[in-house]
CSV table of C-alpha atoms in Angstrom, one decimal:
chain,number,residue,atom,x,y,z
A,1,UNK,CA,140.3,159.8,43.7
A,2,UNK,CA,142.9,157.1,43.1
A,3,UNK,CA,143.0,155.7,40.1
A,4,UNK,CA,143.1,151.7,39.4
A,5,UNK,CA,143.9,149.3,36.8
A,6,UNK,CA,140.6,148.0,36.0
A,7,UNK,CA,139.3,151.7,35.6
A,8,UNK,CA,142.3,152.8,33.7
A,9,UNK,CA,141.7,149.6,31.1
A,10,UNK,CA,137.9,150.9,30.7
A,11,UNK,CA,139.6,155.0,30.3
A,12,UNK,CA,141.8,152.8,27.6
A,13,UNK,CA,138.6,151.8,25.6
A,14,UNK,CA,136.8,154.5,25.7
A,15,UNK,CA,139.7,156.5,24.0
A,16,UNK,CA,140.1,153.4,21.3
A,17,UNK,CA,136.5,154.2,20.3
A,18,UNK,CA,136.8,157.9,20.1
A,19,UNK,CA,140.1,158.1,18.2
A,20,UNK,CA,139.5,158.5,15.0
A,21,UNK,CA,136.9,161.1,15.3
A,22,UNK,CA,139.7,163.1,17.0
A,23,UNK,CA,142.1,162.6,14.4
A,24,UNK,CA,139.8,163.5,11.6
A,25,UNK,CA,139.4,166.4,13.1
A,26,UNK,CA,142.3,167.6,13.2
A,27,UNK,CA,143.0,166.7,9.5
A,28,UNK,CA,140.7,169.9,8.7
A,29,UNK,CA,143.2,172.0,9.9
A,30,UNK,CA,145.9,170.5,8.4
A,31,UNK,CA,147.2,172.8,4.6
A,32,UNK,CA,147.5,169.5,2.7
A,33,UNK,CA,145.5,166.7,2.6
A,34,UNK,CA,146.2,163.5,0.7
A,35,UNK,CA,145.1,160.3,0.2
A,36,UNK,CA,146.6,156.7,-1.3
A,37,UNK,CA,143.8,157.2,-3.4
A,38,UNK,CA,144.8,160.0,-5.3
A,39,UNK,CA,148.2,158.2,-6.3
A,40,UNK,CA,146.6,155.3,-7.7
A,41,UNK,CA,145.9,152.8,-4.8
A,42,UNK,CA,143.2,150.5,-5.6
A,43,UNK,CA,142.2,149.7,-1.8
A,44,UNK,CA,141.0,146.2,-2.1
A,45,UNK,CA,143.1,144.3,0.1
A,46,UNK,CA,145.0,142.3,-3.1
A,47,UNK,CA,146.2,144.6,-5.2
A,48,UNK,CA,149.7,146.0,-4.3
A,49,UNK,CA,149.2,149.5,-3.4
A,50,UNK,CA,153.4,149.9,-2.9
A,51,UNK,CA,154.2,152.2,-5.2
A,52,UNK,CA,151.2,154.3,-4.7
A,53,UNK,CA,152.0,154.5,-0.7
A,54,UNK,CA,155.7,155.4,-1.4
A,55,UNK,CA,154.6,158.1,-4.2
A,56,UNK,CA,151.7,159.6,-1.6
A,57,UNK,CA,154.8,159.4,1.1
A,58,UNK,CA,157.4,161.3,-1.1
A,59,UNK,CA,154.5,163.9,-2.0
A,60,UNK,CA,153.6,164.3,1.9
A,61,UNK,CA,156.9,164.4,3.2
A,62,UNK,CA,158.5,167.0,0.5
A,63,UNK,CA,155.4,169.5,1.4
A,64,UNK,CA,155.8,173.3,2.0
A,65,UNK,CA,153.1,173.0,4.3
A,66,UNK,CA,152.2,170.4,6.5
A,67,UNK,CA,150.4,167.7,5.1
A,68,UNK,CA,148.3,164.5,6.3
A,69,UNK,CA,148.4,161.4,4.8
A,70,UNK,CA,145.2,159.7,4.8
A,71,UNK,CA,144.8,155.5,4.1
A,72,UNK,CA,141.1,156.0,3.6
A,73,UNK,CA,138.4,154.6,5.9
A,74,UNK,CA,136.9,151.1,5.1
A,75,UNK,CA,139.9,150.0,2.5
A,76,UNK,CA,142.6,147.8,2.6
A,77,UNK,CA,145.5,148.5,1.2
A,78,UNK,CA,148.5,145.5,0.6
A,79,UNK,CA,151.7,146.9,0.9
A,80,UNK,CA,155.2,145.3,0.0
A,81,UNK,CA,158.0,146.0,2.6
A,82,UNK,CA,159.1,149.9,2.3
A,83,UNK,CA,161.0,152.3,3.8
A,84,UNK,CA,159.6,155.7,4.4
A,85,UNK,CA,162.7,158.0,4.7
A,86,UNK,CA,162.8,161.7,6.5
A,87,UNK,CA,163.3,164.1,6.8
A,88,UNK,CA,160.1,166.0,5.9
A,89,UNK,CA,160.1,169.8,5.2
A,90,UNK,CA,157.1,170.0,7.8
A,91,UNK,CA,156.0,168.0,10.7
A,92,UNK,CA,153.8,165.4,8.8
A,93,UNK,CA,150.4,163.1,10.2
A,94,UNK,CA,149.9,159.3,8.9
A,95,UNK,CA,146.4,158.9,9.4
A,96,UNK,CA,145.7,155.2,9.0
A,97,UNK,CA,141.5,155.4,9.1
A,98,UNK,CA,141.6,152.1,6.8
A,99,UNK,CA,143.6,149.3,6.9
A,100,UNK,CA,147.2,148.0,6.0
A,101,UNK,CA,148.1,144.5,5.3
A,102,UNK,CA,151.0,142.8,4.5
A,103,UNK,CA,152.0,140.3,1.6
A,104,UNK,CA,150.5,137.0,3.5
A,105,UNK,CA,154.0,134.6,2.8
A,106,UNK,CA,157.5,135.4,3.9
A,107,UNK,CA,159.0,134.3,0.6
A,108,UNK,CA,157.7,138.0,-0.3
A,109,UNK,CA,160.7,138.9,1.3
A,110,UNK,CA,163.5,137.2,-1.1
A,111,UNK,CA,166.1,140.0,-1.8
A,112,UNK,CA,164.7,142.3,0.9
A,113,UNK,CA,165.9,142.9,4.6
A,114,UNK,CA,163.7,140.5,6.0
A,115,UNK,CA,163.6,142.3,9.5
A,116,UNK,CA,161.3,145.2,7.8
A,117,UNK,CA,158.0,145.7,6.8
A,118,UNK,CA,157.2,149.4,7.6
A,119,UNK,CA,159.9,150.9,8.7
A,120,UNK,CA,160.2,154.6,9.3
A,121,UNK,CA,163.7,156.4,9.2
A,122,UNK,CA,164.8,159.7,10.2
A,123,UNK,CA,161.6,161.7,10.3
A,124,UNK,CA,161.1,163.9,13.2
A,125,UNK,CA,157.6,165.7,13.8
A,126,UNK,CA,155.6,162.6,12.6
A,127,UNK,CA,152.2,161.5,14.4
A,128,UNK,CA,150.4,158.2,13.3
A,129,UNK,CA,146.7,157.9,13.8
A,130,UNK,CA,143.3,157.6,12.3
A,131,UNK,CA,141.4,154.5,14.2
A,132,UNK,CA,142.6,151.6,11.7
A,133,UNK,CA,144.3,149.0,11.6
A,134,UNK,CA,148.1,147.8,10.7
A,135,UNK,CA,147.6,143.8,9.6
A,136,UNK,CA,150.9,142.0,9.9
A,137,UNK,CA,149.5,138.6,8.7
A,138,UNK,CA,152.0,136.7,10.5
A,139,UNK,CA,150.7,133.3,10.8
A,140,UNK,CA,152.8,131.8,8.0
A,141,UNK,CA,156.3,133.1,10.0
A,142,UNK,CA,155.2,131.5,13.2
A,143,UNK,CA,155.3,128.3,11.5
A,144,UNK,CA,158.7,129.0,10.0
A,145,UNK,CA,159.3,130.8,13.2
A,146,UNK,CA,162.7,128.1,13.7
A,147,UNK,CA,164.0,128.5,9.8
A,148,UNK,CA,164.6,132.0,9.4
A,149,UNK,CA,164.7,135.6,11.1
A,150,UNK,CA,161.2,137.6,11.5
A,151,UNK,CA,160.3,140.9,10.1
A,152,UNK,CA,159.0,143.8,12.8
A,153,UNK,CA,155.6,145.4,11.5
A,154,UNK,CA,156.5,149.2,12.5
A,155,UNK,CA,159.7,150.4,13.1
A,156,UNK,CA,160.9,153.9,13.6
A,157,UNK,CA,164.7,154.6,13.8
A,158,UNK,CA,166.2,157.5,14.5
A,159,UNK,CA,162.8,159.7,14.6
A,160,UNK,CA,162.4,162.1,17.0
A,161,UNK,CA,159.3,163.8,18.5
A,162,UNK,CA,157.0,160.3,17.3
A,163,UNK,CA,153.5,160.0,18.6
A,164,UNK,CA,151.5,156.7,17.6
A,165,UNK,CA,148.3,156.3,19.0
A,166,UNK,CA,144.7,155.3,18.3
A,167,UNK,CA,145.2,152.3,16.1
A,168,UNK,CA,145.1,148.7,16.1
A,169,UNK,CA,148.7,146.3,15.2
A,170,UNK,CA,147.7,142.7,14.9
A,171,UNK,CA,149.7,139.7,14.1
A,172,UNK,CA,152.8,140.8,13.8
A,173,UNK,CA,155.6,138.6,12.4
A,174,UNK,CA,157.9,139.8,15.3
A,175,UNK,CA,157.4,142.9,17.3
A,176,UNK,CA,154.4,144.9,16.4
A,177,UNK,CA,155.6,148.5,17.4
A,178,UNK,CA,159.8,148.8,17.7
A,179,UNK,CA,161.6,152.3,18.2
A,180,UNK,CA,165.6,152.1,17.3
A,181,UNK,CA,167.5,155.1,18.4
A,182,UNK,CA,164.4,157.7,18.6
A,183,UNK,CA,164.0,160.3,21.0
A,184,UNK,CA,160.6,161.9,22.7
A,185,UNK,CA,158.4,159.0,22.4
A,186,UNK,CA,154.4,158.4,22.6
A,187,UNK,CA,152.7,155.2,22.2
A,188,UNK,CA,148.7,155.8,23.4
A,189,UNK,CA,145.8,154.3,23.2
A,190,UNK,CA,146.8,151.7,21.2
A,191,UNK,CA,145.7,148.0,20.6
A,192,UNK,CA,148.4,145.5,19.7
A,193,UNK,CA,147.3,141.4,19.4
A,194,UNK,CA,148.6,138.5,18.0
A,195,UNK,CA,147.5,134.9,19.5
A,196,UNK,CA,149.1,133.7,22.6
A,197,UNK,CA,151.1,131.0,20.9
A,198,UNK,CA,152.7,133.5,18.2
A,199,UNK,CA,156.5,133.6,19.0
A,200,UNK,CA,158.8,136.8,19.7
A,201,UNK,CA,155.0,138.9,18.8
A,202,UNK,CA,156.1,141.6,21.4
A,203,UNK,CA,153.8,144.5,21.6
A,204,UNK,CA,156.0,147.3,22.3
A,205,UNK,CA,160.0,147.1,21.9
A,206,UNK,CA,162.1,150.0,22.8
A,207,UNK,CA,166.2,150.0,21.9
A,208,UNK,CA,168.4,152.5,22.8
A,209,UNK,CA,165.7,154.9,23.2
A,210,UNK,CA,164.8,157.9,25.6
A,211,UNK,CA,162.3,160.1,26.2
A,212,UNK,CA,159.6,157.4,25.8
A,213,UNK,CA,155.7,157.8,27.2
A,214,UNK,CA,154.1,154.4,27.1
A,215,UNK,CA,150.3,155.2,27.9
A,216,UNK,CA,146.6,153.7,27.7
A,217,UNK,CA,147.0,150.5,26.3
A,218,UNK,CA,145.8,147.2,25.3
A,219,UNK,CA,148.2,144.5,24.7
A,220,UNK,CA,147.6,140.9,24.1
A,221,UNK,CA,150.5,139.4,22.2
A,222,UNK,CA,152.6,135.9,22.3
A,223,UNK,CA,155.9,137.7,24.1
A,224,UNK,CA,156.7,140.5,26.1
A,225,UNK,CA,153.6,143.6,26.6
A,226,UNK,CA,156.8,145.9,26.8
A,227,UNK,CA,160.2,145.0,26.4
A,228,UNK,CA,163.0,147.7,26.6
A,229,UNK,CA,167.1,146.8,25.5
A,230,UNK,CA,170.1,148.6,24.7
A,231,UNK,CA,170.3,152.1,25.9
A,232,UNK,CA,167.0,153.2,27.1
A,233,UNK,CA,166.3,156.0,29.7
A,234,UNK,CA,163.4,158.5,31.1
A,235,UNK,CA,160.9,155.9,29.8
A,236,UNK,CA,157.2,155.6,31.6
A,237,UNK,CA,154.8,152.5,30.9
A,238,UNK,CA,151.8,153.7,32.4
A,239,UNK,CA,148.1,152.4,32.5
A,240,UNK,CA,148.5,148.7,30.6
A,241,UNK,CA,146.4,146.1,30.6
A,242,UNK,CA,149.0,143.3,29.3
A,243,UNK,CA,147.6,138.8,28.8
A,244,UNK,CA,148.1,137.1,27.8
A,245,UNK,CA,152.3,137.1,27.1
A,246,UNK,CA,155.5,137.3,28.9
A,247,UNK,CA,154.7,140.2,31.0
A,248,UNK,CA,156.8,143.4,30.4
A,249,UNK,CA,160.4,143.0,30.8
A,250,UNK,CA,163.7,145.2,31.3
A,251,UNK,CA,166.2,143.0,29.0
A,252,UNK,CA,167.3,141.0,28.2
A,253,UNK,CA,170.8,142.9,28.6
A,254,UNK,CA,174.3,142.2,27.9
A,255,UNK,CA,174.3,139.8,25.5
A,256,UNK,CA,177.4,138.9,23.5
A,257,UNK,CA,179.0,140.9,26.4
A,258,UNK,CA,177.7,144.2,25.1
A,259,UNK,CA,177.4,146.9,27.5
A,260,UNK,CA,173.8,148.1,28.1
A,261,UNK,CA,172.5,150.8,30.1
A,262,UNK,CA,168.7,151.0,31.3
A,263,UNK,CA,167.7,153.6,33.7
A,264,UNK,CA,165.2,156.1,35.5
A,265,UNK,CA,162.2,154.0,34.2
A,266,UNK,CA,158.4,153.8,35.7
A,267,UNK,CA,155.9,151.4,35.2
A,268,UNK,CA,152.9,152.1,36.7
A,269,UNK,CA,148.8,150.8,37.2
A,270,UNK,CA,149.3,147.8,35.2
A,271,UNK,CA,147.3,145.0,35.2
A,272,UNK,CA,148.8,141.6,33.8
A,273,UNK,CA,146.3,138.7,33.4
A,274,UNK,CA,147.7,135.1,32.2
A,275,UNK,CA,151.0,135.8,31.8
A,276,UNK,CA,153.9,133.9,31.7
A,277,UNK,CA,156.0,136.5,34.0
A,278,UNK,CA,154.8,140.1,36.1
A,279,UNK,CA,157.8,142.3,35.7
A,280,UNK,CA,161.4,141.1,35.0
A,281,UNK,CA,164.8,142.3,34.5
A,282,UNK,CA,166.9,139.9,32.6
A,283,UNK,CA,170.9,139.9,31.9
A,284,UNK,CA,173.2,137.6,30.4
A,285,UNK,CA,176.3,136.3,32.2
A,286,UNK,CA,179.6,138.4,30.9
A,287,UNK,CA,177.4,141.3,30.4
A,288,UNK,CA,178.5,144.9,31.5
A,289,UNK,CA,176.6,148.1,32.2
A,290,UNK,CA,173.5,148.3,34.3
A,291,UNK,CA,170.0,148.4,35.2
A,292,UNK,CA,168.8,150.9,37.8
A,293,UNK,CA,166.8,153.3,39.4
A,294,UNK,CA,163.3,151.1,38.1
A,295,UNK,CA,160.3,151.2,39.8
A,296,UNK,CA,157.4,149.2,39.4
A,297,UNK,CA,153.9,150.4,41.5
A,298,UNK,CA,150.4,149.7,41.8
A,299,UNK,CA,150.2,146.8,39.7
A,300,UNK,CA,147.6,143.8,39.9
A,301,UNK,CA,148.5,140.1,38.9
A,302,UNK,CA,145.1,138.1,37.9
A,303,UNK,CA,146.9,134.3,37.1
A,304,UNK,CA,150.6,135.5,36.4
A,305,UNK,CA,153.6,133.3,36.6
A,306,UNK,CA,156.6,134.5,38.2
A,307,UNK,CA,154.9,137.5,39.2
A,308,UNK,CA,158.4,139.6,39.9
A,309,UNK,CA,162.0,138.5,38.4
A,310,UNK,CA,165.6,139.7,38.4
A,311,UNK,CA,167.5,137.1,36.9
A,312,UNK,CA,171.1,138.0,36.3
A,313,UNK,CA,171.6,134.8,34.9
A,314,UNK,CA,169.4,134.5,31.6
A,315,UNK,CA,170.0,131.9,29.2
A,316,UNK,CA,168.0,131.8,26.0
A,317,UNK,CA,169.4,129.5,23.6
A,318,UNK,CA,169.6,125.5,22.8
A,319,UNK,CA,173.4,125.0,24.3
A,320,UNK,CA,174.2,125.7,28.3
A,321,UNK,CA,175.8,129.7,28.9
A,322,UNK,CA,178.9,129.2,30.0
A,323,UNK,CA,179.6,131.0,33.5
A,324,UNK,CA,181.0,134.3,33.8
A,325,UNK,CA,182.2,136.6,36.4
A,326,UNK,CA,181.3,140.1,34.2
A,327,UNK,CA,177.6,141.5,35.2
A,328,UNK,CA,175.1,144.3,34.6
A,329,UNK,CA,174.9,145.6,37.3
A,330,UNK,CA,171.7,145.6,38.3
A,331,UNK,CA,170.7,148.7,41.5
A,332,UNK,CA,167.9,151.0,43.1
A,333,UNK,CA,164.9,148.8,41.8
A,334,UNK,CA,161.4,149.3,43.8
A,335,UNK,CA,158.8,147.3,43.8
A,336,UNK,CA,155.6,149.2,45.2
A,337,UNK,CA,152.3,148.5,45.8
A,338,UNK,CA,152.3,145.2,44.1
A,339,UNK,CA,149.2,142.8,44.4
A,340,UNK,CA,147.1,139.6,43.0
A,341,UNK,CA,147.6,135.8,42.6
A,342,UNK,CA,150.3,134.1,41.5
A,343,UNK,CA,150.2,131.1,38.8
A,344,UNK,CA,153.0,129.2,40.4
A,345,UNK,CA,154.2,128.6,43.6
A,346,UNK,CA,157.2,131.2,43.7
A,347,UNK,CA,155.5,134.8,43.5
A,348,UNK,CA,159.2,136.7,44.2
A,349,UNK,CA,162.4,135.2,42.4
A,350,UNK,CA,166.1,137.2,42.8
A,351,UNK,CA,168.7,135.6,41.3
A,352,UNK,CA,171.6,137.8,41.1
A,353,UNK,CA,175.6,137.7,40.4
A,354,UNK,CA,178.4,136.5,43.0
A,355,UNK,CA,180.9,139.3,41.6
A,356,UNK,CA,177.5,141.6,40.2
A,357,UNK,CA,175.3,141.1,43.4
A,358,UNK,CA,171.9,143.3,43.1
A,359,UNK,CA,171.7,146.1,45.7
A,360,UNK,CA,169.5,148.7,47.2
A,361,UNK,CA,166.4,146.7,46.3
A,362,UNK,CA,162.8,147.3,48.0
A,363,UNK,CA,159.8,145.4,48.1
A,364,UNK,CA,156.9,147.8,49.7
A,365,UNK,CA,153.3,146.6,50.3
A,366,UNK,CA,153.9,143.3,48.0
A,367,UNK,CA,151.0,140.9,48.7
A,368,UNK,CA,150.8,138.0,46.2
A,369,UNK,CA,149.4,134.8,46.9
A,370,UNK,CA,149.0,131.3,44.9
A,371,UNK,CA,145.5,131.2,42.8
A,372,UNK,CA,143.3,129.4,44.5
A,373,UNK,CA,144.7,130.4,48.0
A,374,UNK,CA,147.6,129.6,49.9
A,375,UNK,CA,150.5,131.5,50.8
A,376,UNK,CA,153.4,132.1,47.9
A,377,UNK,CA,156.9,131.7,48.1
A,378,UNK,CA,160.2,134.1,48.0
A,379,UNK,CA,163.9,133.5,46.9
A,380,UNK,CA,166.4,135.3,46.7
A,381,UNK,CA,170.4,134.9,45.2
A,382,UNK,CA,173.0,137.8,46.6
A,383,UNK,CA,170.2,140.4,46.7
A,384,UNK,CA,170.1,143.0,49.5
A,385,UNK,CA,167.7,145.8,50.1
A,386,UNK,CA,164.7,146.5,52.2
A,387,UNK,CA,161.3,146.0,53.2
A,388,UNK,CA,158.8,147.8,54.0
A,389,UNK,CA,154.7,147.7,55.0
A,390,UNK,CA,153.2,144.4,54.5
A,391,UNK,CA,155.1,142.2,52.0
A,392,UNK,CA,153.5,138.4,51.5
A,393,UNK,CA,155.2,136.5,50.6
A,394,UNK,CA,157.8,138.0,53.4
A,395,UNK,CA,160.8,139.5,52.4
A,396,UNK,CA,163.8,137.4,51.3
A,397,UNK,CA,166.1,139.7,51.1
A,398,UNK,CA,169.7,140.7,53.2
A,399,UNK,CA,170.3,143.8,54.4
A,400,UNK,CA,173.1,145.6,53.9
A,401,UNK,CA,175.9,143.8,51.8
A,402,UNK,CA,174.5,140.4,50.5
């Protein structure tokens, strides 16, 4: 039976709904089982419950047997920026049944790193779930959103052997889910939202990361569904419904001339509604590294702007990029099975380097068209590759040498 996007979204929420009965059920076999509660935690969505979720944390995590974490089930607990530091003597569960919620104004921040909320360092082992819900109450930095940098909700860096799945991020300041530096990722059957109009609210954000299973879930956020930077390799995006936002997005690389490297990535039965892009890759000019072996199948566009990107020439800021010869290199890039309607006029846009050019590109069974009807459009910049099957609209690219 071949599966499909729509039936993979339902899979999704049918998984959302049983989570937390899973999870508590494997808190009974857990040695150790503590609560926010039992430090002190007052649970009524004002009071800050900081200290009591660091001291429950430093309990937890300096266990001789494996412990689970509980934030109790119909609570909400208000919690100051932290940092919850590994590593743990045993492999240790966060099981978020209730809620979290952060301090409402960004002036909470004064004296702290105002890129962190929850952030999670050096723990390996750690699994996150419970069926609640992470509140990063970031309507007040949207509308500062030009004055000052934005915190992420949860961040985990340098973690290994992560899973997160089951709960709910919602309004994130910036990113709602980031992983810096970790190794043998999950993110499943999660639900991450923030209103269309909230700025940088990416869903998931991977940098210099590996190992990473992306799986069964629900993304509506103001930015990128997925976004991946840096380093990142061996990473699978499977089974996402993503709208409205930017789409999910390889880059944007080589910035400031770093050299990024992103490679041996899948994403797979997707379905994007209402976005602003489909997939994308996105590099800066005087960039180095690359982008390649990336490929994109089975996924349905319902009203999607520039349903499929490369741009090698990205340009994200008030003052024209100057032009520069450097490149990431950007190679062995399939798009496969790729369907729906397009929001603009241009379904296929490949604009690549003159000294960088893009190379062994395909487009396989690609049938997009303009919503509404009417046949869509394809351009292509020093782009070479192949076609293959039916691809609407046709095939702009060279073969051979661009």
């Amino acid at each position: 039976m071949v599966r499909t996007p729509a039936a993979s979204v339902l899979r999704v929420l049918v998984a959302l709904v049983g989570a937390a009965v899973v999870c508590f059920s494997g808190a009974a076999e857990a040695r150790v089982l503590l609560t926010l509660d039992d430090f002190g935690a007052v649970g009524d969505g004002i009071a800050n419950d900081t200290q009591a979720f660091v001291d429950a944390w430093t309990a937890a995590c300096g266990s001789e047997e494996q412990a689970v974490l509980a934030v109790p089930v119909a609570k909400a607990y208000r919690i100051w920026p932290v940092q919850l530091a590994g590593p743990c003597k045993k492999k240790l569960k966060l099981l978020i049944a209730g809620t979290i919620v952060a301090p409402a104004s960004p002036d909470e921040w004064a004296g702290r790193d105002p890129m962190k909320w929850l952030y999670i360092y050096g723990v390996d082992g750690l699994s996150v779930s419970g069926g609640g819900t992470i509140d990063g109450v970031g309507q007040e930095w949207w509308a500062r959103s030009c004055k000052r940098k934005k915190t992420q909700a949860l961040h985990f860096e340098e973690c290994r052997g992560v899973s997160v799945q089951g709960v709910t991020l919602q309004n994130g300041p910036q990113f709602h889910l980031s992983f810096t530096r970790c190794v043998d990722v999950k993110a499943s059957f999660l639900r991450l939202v923030a209103p269309a109009e909230s700025p940088n609210t990416d869903g998931i954000h991977l940098n210099d990361s590996s190992r990473v299973q992306i799986t069964d879930n629900l993304i509506s956020t103001g930015d990128d569904c997925v976004s991946m930077v840096g380093n990142c390799s061996d990473v699978r995006v499977r089974d996402i419904s993503c709208g409205p936002g930017h789409g999910i997005s390889i880059g944007s690389l080589g910035k400031n001339r770093t050299a990024d490297r992103v490679e041996n990535v899948r994403v797979d039965i997707c379905l994007l509604t209402n976005t602003t892009n489909g997939v994308r890759i996105k590099s800066w000019q005087g960039g180095m590294g690359s982008a390649r072996d990336l490929r994109f199948e089975s996924i349905v566009m319902k009203n999607v702007s520039n349903p499929i990107i490369i741009d090698q020439y990205y340009c994200d800021q008030p003052t024209p990029c100057a032009n520069q010869t450097e490149a990431v290199e950007v190679r062995k890039v399939e798009f496969v099975d790729v369907r729906g309607t397009s929001a603009t006029a241009r379904a296929i846009k490949i604009a690549c380097s003159d000294t960088a050019p893009c190379t062994e590109l395909e487009l396989r069974n690609v049938n997009l068209t303009v919503v509404g009807g009417g046949a869509a459009t394809a351009s292509c910049y020093r782009a070479s590759g192949k076609a293959a099957g039916v691809v609407a609209p046709a095939s702009c690219l060279a073969k051979g040498d661009p």
